[in-house]
mmCIF file with all atom_site columns, C-alpha atoms in Angstrom:
data_model
loop_
_atom_site.group_PDB
_atom_site.id
_atom_site.type_symbol
_atom_site.label_atom_id
_atom_site.label_alt_id
_atom_site.label_comp_id
_atom_site.label_asym_id
_atom_site.label_entity_id
_atom_site.label_seq_id
_atom_site.pdbx_PDB_ins_code
_atom_site.Cartn_x
_atom_site.Cartn_y
_atom_site.Cartn_z
_atom_site.occupancy
_atom_site.B_iso_or_equiv
_atom_site.pdbx_formal_charge
_atom_site.auth_seq_id
_atom_site.auth_comp_id
_atom_site.auth_asym_id
_atom_site.auth_atom_id
_atom_site.pdbx_PDB_model_num
ATOM 1   C CA . MET A 1 1   ? 3.804   -13.349 14.498 1.00 0.00 ? 1   MET A CA 1
ATOM 2   C CA . LYS A 1 2   ? 4.619   -11.582 11.255 1.00 0.00 ? 2   LYS A CA 1
ATOM 3   C CA . ILE A 1 3   ? 3.491   -8.078  10.298 1.00 0.00 ? 3   ILE A CA 1
ATOM 4   C CA . ARG A 1 4   ? 3.378   -7.365  6.586  1.00 0.00 ? 4   ARG A CA 1
ATOM 5   C CA . THR A 1 5   ? 2.114   -4.651  4.277  1.00 0.00 ? 5   THR A CA 1
ATOM 6   C CA . GLY A 1 6   ? -1.556  -5.075  3.439  1.00 0.00 ? 6   GLY A CA 1
ATOM 7   C CA . GLY A 1 7   ? -3.205  -4.389  0.134  1.00 0.00 ? 7   GLY A CA 1
ATOM 8   C CA . PRO A 1 8   ? -6.272  -5.017  -2.029 1.00 0.00 ? 8   PRO A CA 1
ATOM 9   C CA . ARG A 1 9   ? -5.898  -8.806  -1.760 1.00 0.00 ? 9   ARG A CA 1
ATOM 10  C CA . ASP A 1 10  ? -6.530  -8.433  1.999  1.00 0.00 ? 10  ASP A CA 1
ATOM 11  C CA . VAL A 1 11  ? -9.912  -6.694  1.775  1.00 0.00 ? 11  VAL A CA 1
ATOM 12  C CA . ALA A 1 12  ? -11.968 -9.870  2.289  1.00 0.00 ? 12  ALA A CA 1
ATOM 13  C CA . ALA A 1 13  ? -9.798  -10.979 5.222  1.00 0.00 ? 13  ALA A CA 1
ATOM 14  C CA . VAL A 1 14  ? -10.078 -7.581  6.938  1.00 0.00 ? 14  VAL A CA 1
ATOM 15  C CA . LEU A 1 15  ? -13.849 -7.519  6.416  1.00 0.00 ? 15  LEU A CA 1
ATOM 16  C CA . GLY A 1 16  ? -13.893 -10.976 8.022  1.00 0.00 ? 16  GLY A CA 1
ATOM 17  C CA . MET A 1 17  ? -11.928 -9.644  11.000 1.00 0.00 ? 17  MET A CA 1
ATOM 18  C CA . PHE A 1 18  ? -14.530 -6.943  11.480 1.00 0.00 ? 18  PHE A CA 1
ATOM 19  C CA . ASP A 1 19  ? -17.306 -9.534  11.097 1.00 0.00 ? 19  ASP A CA 1
ATOM 20  C CA . SER A 1 20  ? -15.823 -11.614 13.908 1.00 0.00 ? 20  SER A CA 1
ATOM 21  C CA . ALA A 1 21  ? -15.443 -8.549  16.137 1.00 0.00 ? 21  ALA A CA 1
ATOM 22  C CA . VAL A 1 22  ? -19.009 -7.407  15.443 1.00 0.00 ? 22  VAL A CA 1
ATOM 23  C CA . ALA A 1 23  ? -20.396 -10.887 16.199 1.00 0.00 ? 23  ALA A CA 1
ATOM 24  C CA . TRP A 1 24  ? -18.477 -10.933 19.490 1.00 0.00 ? 24  TRP A CA 1
ATOM 25  C CA . LEU A 1 25  ? -19.711 -7.452  20.446 1.00 0.00 ? 25  LEU A CA 1
ATOM 26  C CA . VAL A 1 26  ? -23.308 -8.342  19.524 1.00 0.00 ? 26  VAL A CA 1
ATOM 27  C CA . ALA A 1 27  ? -23.118 -11.482 21.682 1.00 0.00 ? 27  ALA A CA 1
ATOM 28  C CA . GLN A 1 28  ? -22.254 -9.190  24.606 1.00 0.00 ? 28  GLN A CA 1
ATOM 29  C CA . GLY A 1 29  ? -25.083 -6.782  23.802 1.00 0.00 ? 29  GLY A CA 1
ATOM 30  C CA . ARG A 1 30  ? -22.574 -4.123  22.747 1.00 0.00 ? 30  ARG A CA 1
ATOM 31  C CA . THR A 1 31  ? -23.766 -2.827  19.374 1.00 0.00 ? 31  THR A CA 1
ATOM 32  C CA . GLY A 1 32  ? -22.806 0.835   19.749 1.00 0.00 ? 32  GLY A CA 1
ATOM 33  C CA . GLN A 1 33  ? -19.251 0.506   18.466 1.00 0.00 ? 33  GLN A CA 1
ATOM 34  C CA . TRP A 1 34  ? -19.719 -1.012  15.000 1.00 0.00 ? 34  TRP A CA 1
ATOM 35  C CA . GLY A 1 35  ? -23.405 -1.873  14.873 1.00 0.00 ? 35  GLY A CA 1
ATOM 36  C CA . SER A 1 36  ? -24.933 -5.320  14.687 1.00 0.00 ? 36  SER A CA 1
ATOM 37  C CA . GLU A 1 37  ? -24.500 -6.262  11.031 1.00 0.00 ? 37  GLU A CA 1
ATOM 38  C CA . PRO A 1 38  ? -21.466 -7.895  9.393  1.00 0.00 ? 38  PRO A CA 1
ATOM 39  C CA . PHE A 1 39  ? -19.143 -5.646  7.421  1.00 0.00 ? 39  PHE A CA 1
ATOM 40  C CA . THR A 1 40  ? -19.002 -8.225  4.623  1.00 0.00 ? 40  THR A CA 1
ATOM 41  C CA . GLY A 1 41  ? -21.709 -7.367  2.103  1.00 0.00 ? 41  GLY A CA 1
ATOM 42  C CA . ASN A 1 42  ? -22.008 -3.743  3.261  1.00 0.00 ? 42  ASN A CA 1
ATOM 43  C CA . PRO A 1 43  ? -20.949 -1.513  0.311  1.00 0.00 ? 43  PRO A CA 1
ATOM 44  C CA . GLN A 1 44  ? -19.857 1.395   2.552  1.00 0.00 ? 44  GLN A CA 1
ATOM 45  C CA . ARG A 1 45  ? -17.725 -0.812  4.783  1.00 0.00 ? 45  ARG A CA 1
ATOM 46  C CA . HIS A 1 46  ? -16.236 -2.552  1.743  1.00 0.00 ? 46  HIS A CA 1
ATOM 47  C CA . ALA A 1 47  ? -15.338 0.818   0.185  1.00 0.00 ? 47  ALA A CA 1
ATOM 48  C CA . GLN A 1 48  ? -13.735 1.980   3.445  1.00 0.00 ? 48  GLN A CA 1
ATOM 49  C CA . VAL A 1 49  ? -11.563 -1.131  3.778  1.00 0.00 ? 49  VAL A CA 1
ATOM 50  C CA . ARG A 1 50  ? -10.653 -1.003  0.057  1.00 0.00 ? 50  ARG A CA 1
ATOM 51  C CA . GLU A 1 51  ? -9.578  2.636   0.458  1.00 0.00 ? 51  GLU A CA 1
ATOM 52  C CA . TRP A 1 52  ? -7.388  1.658   3.403  1.00 0.00 ? 52  TRP A CA 1
ATOM 53  C CA . ALA A 1 53  ? -5.941  -1.256  1.432  1.00 0.00 ? 53  ALA A CA 1
ATOM 54  C CA . GLU A 1 54  ? -5.026  0.990   -1.482 1.00 0.00 ? 54  GLU A CA 1
ATOM 55  C CA . GLY A 1 55  ? -3.680  3.829   0.687  1.00 0.00 ? 55  GLY A CA 1
ATOM 56  C CA . GLY A 1 56  ? -0.352  2.310   1.730  1.00 0.00 ? 56  GLY A CA 1
ATOM 57  C CA . GLY A 1 57  ? -0.858  2.486   5.503  1.00 0.00 ? 57  GLY A CA 1
ATOM 58  C CA . MET A 1 58  ? -2.367  -0.956  6.060  1.00 0.00 ? 58  MET A CA 1
ATOM 59  C CA . ARG A 1 59  ? -0.470  -3.653  7.906  1.00 0.00 ? 59  ARG A CA 1
ATOM 60  C CA . ILE A 1 60  ? -1.647  -7.197  8.511  1.00 0.00 ? 60  ILE A CA 1
ATOM 61  C CA . ALA A 1 61  ? -0.528  -9.302  11.461 1.00 0.00 ? 61  ALA A CA 1
ATOM 62  C CA . GLU A 1 62  ? -0.320  -13.002 10.698 1.00 0.00 ? 62  GLU A CA 1
ATOM 63  C CA . VAL A 1 63  ? -0.242  -15.815 13.227 1.00 0.00 ? 63  VAL A CA 1
ATOM 64  C CA . ASP A 1 64  ? 0.885   -19.137 11.781 1.00 0.00 ? 64  ASP A CA 1
ATOM 65  C CA . GLY A 1 65  ? 0.334   -17.702 8.295  1.00 0.00 ? 65  GLY A CA 1
ATOM 66  C CA . GLN A 1 66  ? -3.279  -16.686 9.024  1.00 0.00 ? 66  GLN A CA 1
ATOM 67  C CA . PRO A 1 67  ? -4.419  -13.031 8.935  1.00 0.00 ? 67  PRO A CA 1
ATOM 68  C CA . ALA A 1 68  ? -5.090  -12.213 12.582 1.00 0.00 ? 68  ALA A CA 1
ATOM 69  C CA . GLY A 1 69  ? -5.327  -8.441  12.781 1.00 0.00 ? 69  GLY A CA 1
ATOM 70  C CA . CYS A 1 70  ? -5.085  -5.213  10.849 1.00 0.00 ? 70  CYS A CA 1
ATOM 71  C CA . VAL A 1 71  ? -3.916  -1.681  11.583 1.00 0.00 ? 71  VAL A CA 1
ATOM 72  C CA . VAL A 1 72  ? -4.180  1.283   9.245  1.00 0.00 ? 72  VAL A CA 1
ATOM 73  C CA . VAL A 1 73  ? -2.167  4.472   9.779  1.00 0.00 ? 73  VAL A CA 1
ATOM 74  C CA . GLY A 1 74  ? -2.208  7.802   8.009  1.00 0.00 ? 74  GLY A CA 1
ATOM 75  C CA . PRO A 1 75  ? -3.775  11.231  8.497  1.00 0.00 ? 75  PRO A CA 1
ATOM 76  C CA . PRO A 1 76  ? -6.634  11.698  10.953 1.00 0.00 ? 76  PRO A CA 1
ATOM 77  C CA . HIS A 1 77  ? -10.197 11.010  9.895  1.00 0.00 ? 77  HIS A CA 1
ATOM 78  C CA . PRO A 1 78  ? -12.093 14.050  8.550  1.00 0.00 ? 78  PRO A CA 1
ATOM 79  C CA . TYR A 1 79  ? -14.146 14.198  11.758 1.00 0.00 ? 79  TYR A CA 1
ATOM 80  C CA . VAL A 1 80  ? -11.016 14.722  13.898 1.00 0.00 ? 80  VAL A CA 1
ATOM 81  C CA . ASP A 1 81  ? -9.178  18.043  14.016 1.00 0.00 ? 81  ASP A CA 1
ATOM 82  C CA . PRO A 1 82  ? -5.546  17.667  12.920 1.00 0.00 ? 82  PRO A CA 1
ATOM 83  C CA . ALA A 1 83  ? -2.956  18.042  15.649 1.00 0.00 ? 83  ALA A CA 1
ATOM 84  C CA . PRO A 1 84  ? -0.951  21.297  15.736 1.00 0.00 ? 84  PRO A CA 1
ATOM 85  C CA . GLU A 1 85  ? 2.203   19.227  15.168 1.00 0.00 ? 85  GLU A CA 1
ATOM 86  C CA . PRO A 1 86  ? 3.121   16.411  12.766 1.00 0.00 ? 86  PRO A CA 1
ATOM 87  C CA . GLU A 1 87  ? 1.403   13.179  13.717 1.00 0.00 ? 87  GLU A CA 1
ATOM 88  C CA . LEU A 1 88  ? 0.688   9.632   12.676 1.00 0.00 ? 88  LEU A CA 1
ATOM 89  C CA . TYR A 1 89  ? -2.921  8.559   13.159 1.00 0.00 ? 89  TYR A CA 1
ATOM 90  C CA . VAL A 1 90  ? -4.226  5.048   13.766 1.00 0.00 ? 90  VAL A CA 1
ATOM 91  C CA . ARG A 1 91  ? -7.199  5.101   11.382 1.00 0.00 ? 91  ARG A CA 1
ATOM 92  C CA . GLY A 1 92  ? -8.304  1.555   12.112 1.00 0.00 ? 92  GLY A CA 1
ATOM 93  C CA . LEU A 1 93  ? -7.408  -1.394  14.312 1.00 0.00 ? 93  LEU A CA 1
ATOM 94  C CA . VAL A 1 94  ? -9.217  -4.719  14.319 1.00 0.00 ? 94  VAL A CA 1
ATOM 95  C CA . ILE A 1 95  ? -8.336  -8.173  15.599 1.00 0.00 ? 95  ILE A CA 1
ATOM 96  C CA . ASP A 1 96  ? -9.971  -11.381 14.427 1.00 0.00 ? 96  ASP A CA 1
ATOM 97  C CA . ARG A 1 97  ? -11.547 -12.766 17.591 1.00 0.00 ? 97  ARG A CA 1
ATOM 98  C CA . ARG A 1 98  ? -10.044 -16.188 16.862 1.00 0.00 ? 98  ARG A CA 1
ATOM 99  C CA . PHE A 1 99  ? -6.712  -14.627 17.812 1.00 0.00 ? 99  PHE A CA 1
ATOM 100 C CA . SER A 1 100 ? -7.821  -12.800 20.942 1.00 0.00 ? 100 SER A CA 1
ATOM 101 C CA . GLY A 1 101 ? -5.216  -13.080 23.676 1.00 0.00 ? 101 GLY A CA 1
ATOM 102 C CA . HIS A 1 102 ? -2.328  -13.637 21.255 1.00 0.00 ? 102 HIS A CA 1
ATOM 103 C CA . GLY A 1 103 ? -0.957  -10.070 21.590 1.00 0.00 ? 103 GLY A CA 1
ATOM 104 C CA . VAL A 1 104 ? -2.000  -9.126  18.053 1.00 0.00 ? 104 VAL A CA 1
ATOM 105 C CA . GLY A 1 105 ? -3.386  -5.702  18.966 1.00 0.00 ? 105 GLY A CA 1
ATOM 106 C CA . GLU A 1 106 ? -0.331  -4.842  20.996 1.00 0.00 ? 106 GLU A CA 1
ATOM 107 C CA . ALA A 1 107 ? 1.998   -5.959  18.195 1.00 0.00 ? 107 ALA A CA 1
ATOM 108 C CA . LEU A 1 108 ? 0.150   -3.777  15.688 1.00 0.00 ? 108 LEU A CA 1
ATOM 109 C CA . LEU A 1 109 ? 0.238   -0.795  18.041 1.00 0.00 ? 109 LEU A CA 1
ATOM 110 C CA . ASP A 1 110 ? 3.960   -1.430  18.616 1.00 0.00 ? 110 ASP A CA 1
ATOM 111 C CA . TRP A 1 111 ? 4.419   -1.384  14.837 1.00 0.00 ? 111 TRP A CA 1
ATOM 112 C CA . SER A 1 112 ? 2.495   1.933   14.677 1.00 0.00 ? 112 SER A CA 1
ATOM 113 C CA . LEU A 1 113 ? 4.744   3.456   17.320 1.00 0.00 ? 113 LEU A CA 1
ATOM 114 C CA . SER A 1 114 ? 7.850   2.236   15.478 1.00 0.00 ? 114 SER A CA 1
ATOM 115 C CA . GLU A 1 115 ? 6.481   3.639   12.229 1.00 0.00 ? 115 GLU A CA 1
ATOM 116 C CA . ALA A 1 116 ? 5.971   7.032   13.870 1.00 0.00 ? 116 ALA A CA 1
ATOM 117 C CA . ARG A 1 117 ? 9.583   6.944   15.092 1.00 0.00 ? 117 ARG A CA 1
ATOM 118 C CA . GLU A 1 118 ? 10.817  5.988   11.632 1.00 0.00 ? 118 GLU A CA 1
ATOM 119 C CA . ARG A 1 119 ? 8.914   8.928   10.144 1.00 0.00 ? 119 ARG A CA 1
ATOM 120 C CA . LYS A 1 120 ? 10.382  11.140  12.886 1.00 0.00 ? 120 LYS A CA 1
ATOM 121 C CA . VAL A 1 121 ? 6.905   12.030  14.117 1.00 0.00 ? 121 VAL A CA 1
ATOM 122 C CA . ARG A 1 122 ? 6.542   12.679  17.824 1.00 0.00 ? 122 ARG A CA 1
ATOM 123 C CA . LEU A 1 123 ? 2.796   12.131  18.151 1.00 0.00 ? 123 LEU A CA 1
ATOM 124 C CA . LEU A 1 124 ? 0.668   9.014   17.623 1.00 0.00 ? 124 LEU A CA 1
ATOM 125 C CA . ARG A 1 125 ? -3.088  9.478   17.918 1.00 0.00 ? 125 ARG A CA 1
ATOM 126 C CA . VAL A 1 126 ? -6.165  7.270   17.677 1.00 0.00 ? 126 VAL A CA 1
ATOM 127 C CA . ASP A 1 127 ? -9.885  7.635   18.220 1.00 0.00 ? 127 ASP A CA 1
ATOM 128 C CA . CYS A 1 128 ? -12.159 4.952   19.564 1.00 0.00 ? 128 CYS A CA 1
ATOM 129 C CA . TYR A 1 129 ? -15.665 4.211   20.711 1.00 0.00 ? 129 TYR A CA 1
ATOM 130 C CA . ALA A 1 130 ? -16.326 5.857   24.074 1.00 0.00 ? 130 ALA A CA 1
ATOM 131 C CA . GLY A 1 131 ? -19.752 4.398   24.848 1.00 0.00 ? 131 GLY A CA 1
ATOM 132 C CA . ASP A 1 132 ? -20.877 1.576   27.095 1.00 0.00 ? 132 ASP A CA 1
ATOM 133 C CA . ASP A 1 133 ? -18.399 1.069   29.934 1.00 0.00 ? 133 ASP A CA 1
ATOM 134 C CA . GLY A 1 134 ? -15.431 2.813   28.264 1.00 0.00 ? 134 GLY A CA 1
ATOM 135 C CA . ARG A 1 135 ? -13.476 -0.436  28.182 1.00 0.00 ? 135 ARG A CA 1
ATOM 136 C CA . LEU A 1 136 ? -11.968 0.365   24.790 1.00 0.00 ? 136 LEU A CA 1
ATOM 137 C CA . ILE A 1 137 ? -10.586 3.662   26.072 1.00 0.00 ? 137 ILE A CA 1
ATOM 138 C CA . GLY A 1 138 ? -9.019  1.709   28.941 1.00 0.00 ? 138 GLY A CA 1
ATOM 139 C CA . TYR A 1 139 ? -7.358  -0.632  26.447 1.00 0.00 ? 139 TYR A CA 1
ATOM 140 C CA . TYR A 1 140 ? -5.564  2.285   24.796 1.00 0.00 ? 140 TYR A CA 1
ATOM 141 C CA . GLU A 1 141 ? -4.734  3.893   28.139 1.00 0.00 ? 141 GLU A CA 1
ATOM 142 C CA . ARG A 1 142 ? -3.073  0.662   29.301 1.00 0.00 ? 142 ARG A CA 1
ATOM 143 C CA . TRP A 1 143 ? -0.958  0.880   26.164 1.00 0.00 ? 143 TRP A CA 1
ATOM 144 C CA . GLY A 1 144 ? 0.253   4.389   27.078 1.00 0.00 ? 144 GLY A CA 1
ATOM 145 C CA . PHE A 1 145 ? -2.282  6.650   25.376 1.00 0.00 ? 145 PHE A CA 1
ATOM 146 C CA . THR A 1 146 ? -3.898  9.534   27.251 1.00 0.00 ? 146 THR A CA 1
ATOM 147 C CA . ARG A 1 147 ? -7.269  11.110  26.618 1.00 0.00 ? 147 ARG A CA 1
ATOM 148 C CA . GLU A 1 148 ? -7.145  14.203  24.453 1.00 0.00 ? 148 GLU A CA 1
ATOM 149 C CA . LYS A 1 149 ? -10.789 15.095  23.828 1.00 0.00 ? 149 LYS A CA 1
ATOM 150 C CA . PRO A 1 150 ? -14.220 13.561  23.362 1.00 0.00 ? 150 PRO A CA 1
ATOM 151 C CA . ILE A 1 151 ? -15.786 13.650  19.902 1.00 0.00 ? 151 ILE A CA 1
ATOM 152 C CA . SER A 1 152 ? -19.151 12.782  18.427 1.00 0.00 ? 152 SER A CA 1
ATOM 153 C CA . VAL A 1 153 ? -19.813 11.426  14.969 1.00 0.00 ? 153 VAL A CA 1
ATOM 154 C CA . GLY A 1 154 ? -23.572 11.711  14.732 1.00 0.00 ? 154 GLY A CA 1
ATOM 155 C CA . ALA A 1 155 ? -24.844 9.696   17.695 1.00 0.00 ? 155 ALA A CA 1
ATOM 156 C CA . TRP A 1 156 ? -21.544 7.759   17.991 1.00 0.00 ? 156 TRP A CA 1
ATOM 157 C CA . PRO A 1 157 ? -19.567 8.848   21.082 1.00 0.00 ? 157 PRO A CA 1
ATOM 158 C CA . GLY A 1 158 ? -15.818 8.755   20.622 1.00 0.00 ? 158 GLY A CA 1
ATOM 159 C CA . MET A 1 159 ? -12.601 9.728   22.316 1.00 0.00 ? 159 MET A CA 1
ATOM 160 C CA . VAL A 1 160 ? -9.391  10.959  20.720 1.00 0.00 ? 160 VAL A CA 1
ATOM 161 C CA . LEU A 1 161 ? -6.314  9.661   22.526 1.00 0.00 ? 161 LEU A CA 1
ATOM 162 C CA . ARG A 1 162 ? -2.651  10.553  22.092 1.00 0.00 ? 162 ARG A CA 1
ATOM 163 C CA . ARG A 1 163 ? 0.723   9.070   22.838 1.00 0.00 ? 163 ARG A CA 1
ATOM 164 C CA . GLU A 1 164 ? 3.990   10.913  22.716 1.00 0.00 ? 164 GLU A CA 1
ATOM 165 C CA . VAL A 1 165 ? 6.619   9.132   20.658 1.00 0.00 ? 165 VAL A CA 1
ATOM 166 C CA . ALA A 1 166 ? 10.014  9.021   22.341 1.00 0.00 ? 166 ALA A CA 1
#
């Protein structure tokens, strides 16, 4: 697996990753996280991914030369209160479902932790969907994050999690 800097040429691939994740979630009856419609063709989603691609914090994981996952780091989203100390925030993480079980998510989170260390930041935070059975929160907890506080973005229930960087 290779992790490289992402940019504007990756927008379509990242939208496709989200499309595959949304289709998988819909097939399970789990539409609360990202809805039920593909990201491709949605102007708001396209603008969000383009902003990430142009912001410098996007990394793309490739498996056998194919884009398999994406992480975006930077400041927290506007709906999350900044931490009282310097932090690096995981603004987005998505894995193309074709690469599920290949350790892509873990590799991208490992990169995020290494990036925080390189920036000499002692706190890595992320927010995620907290609805349904909370399985996504459990994913981050297994990776060493702890719950910080619940949030709501409209009707969307979320959880902010944190991990101390050693």
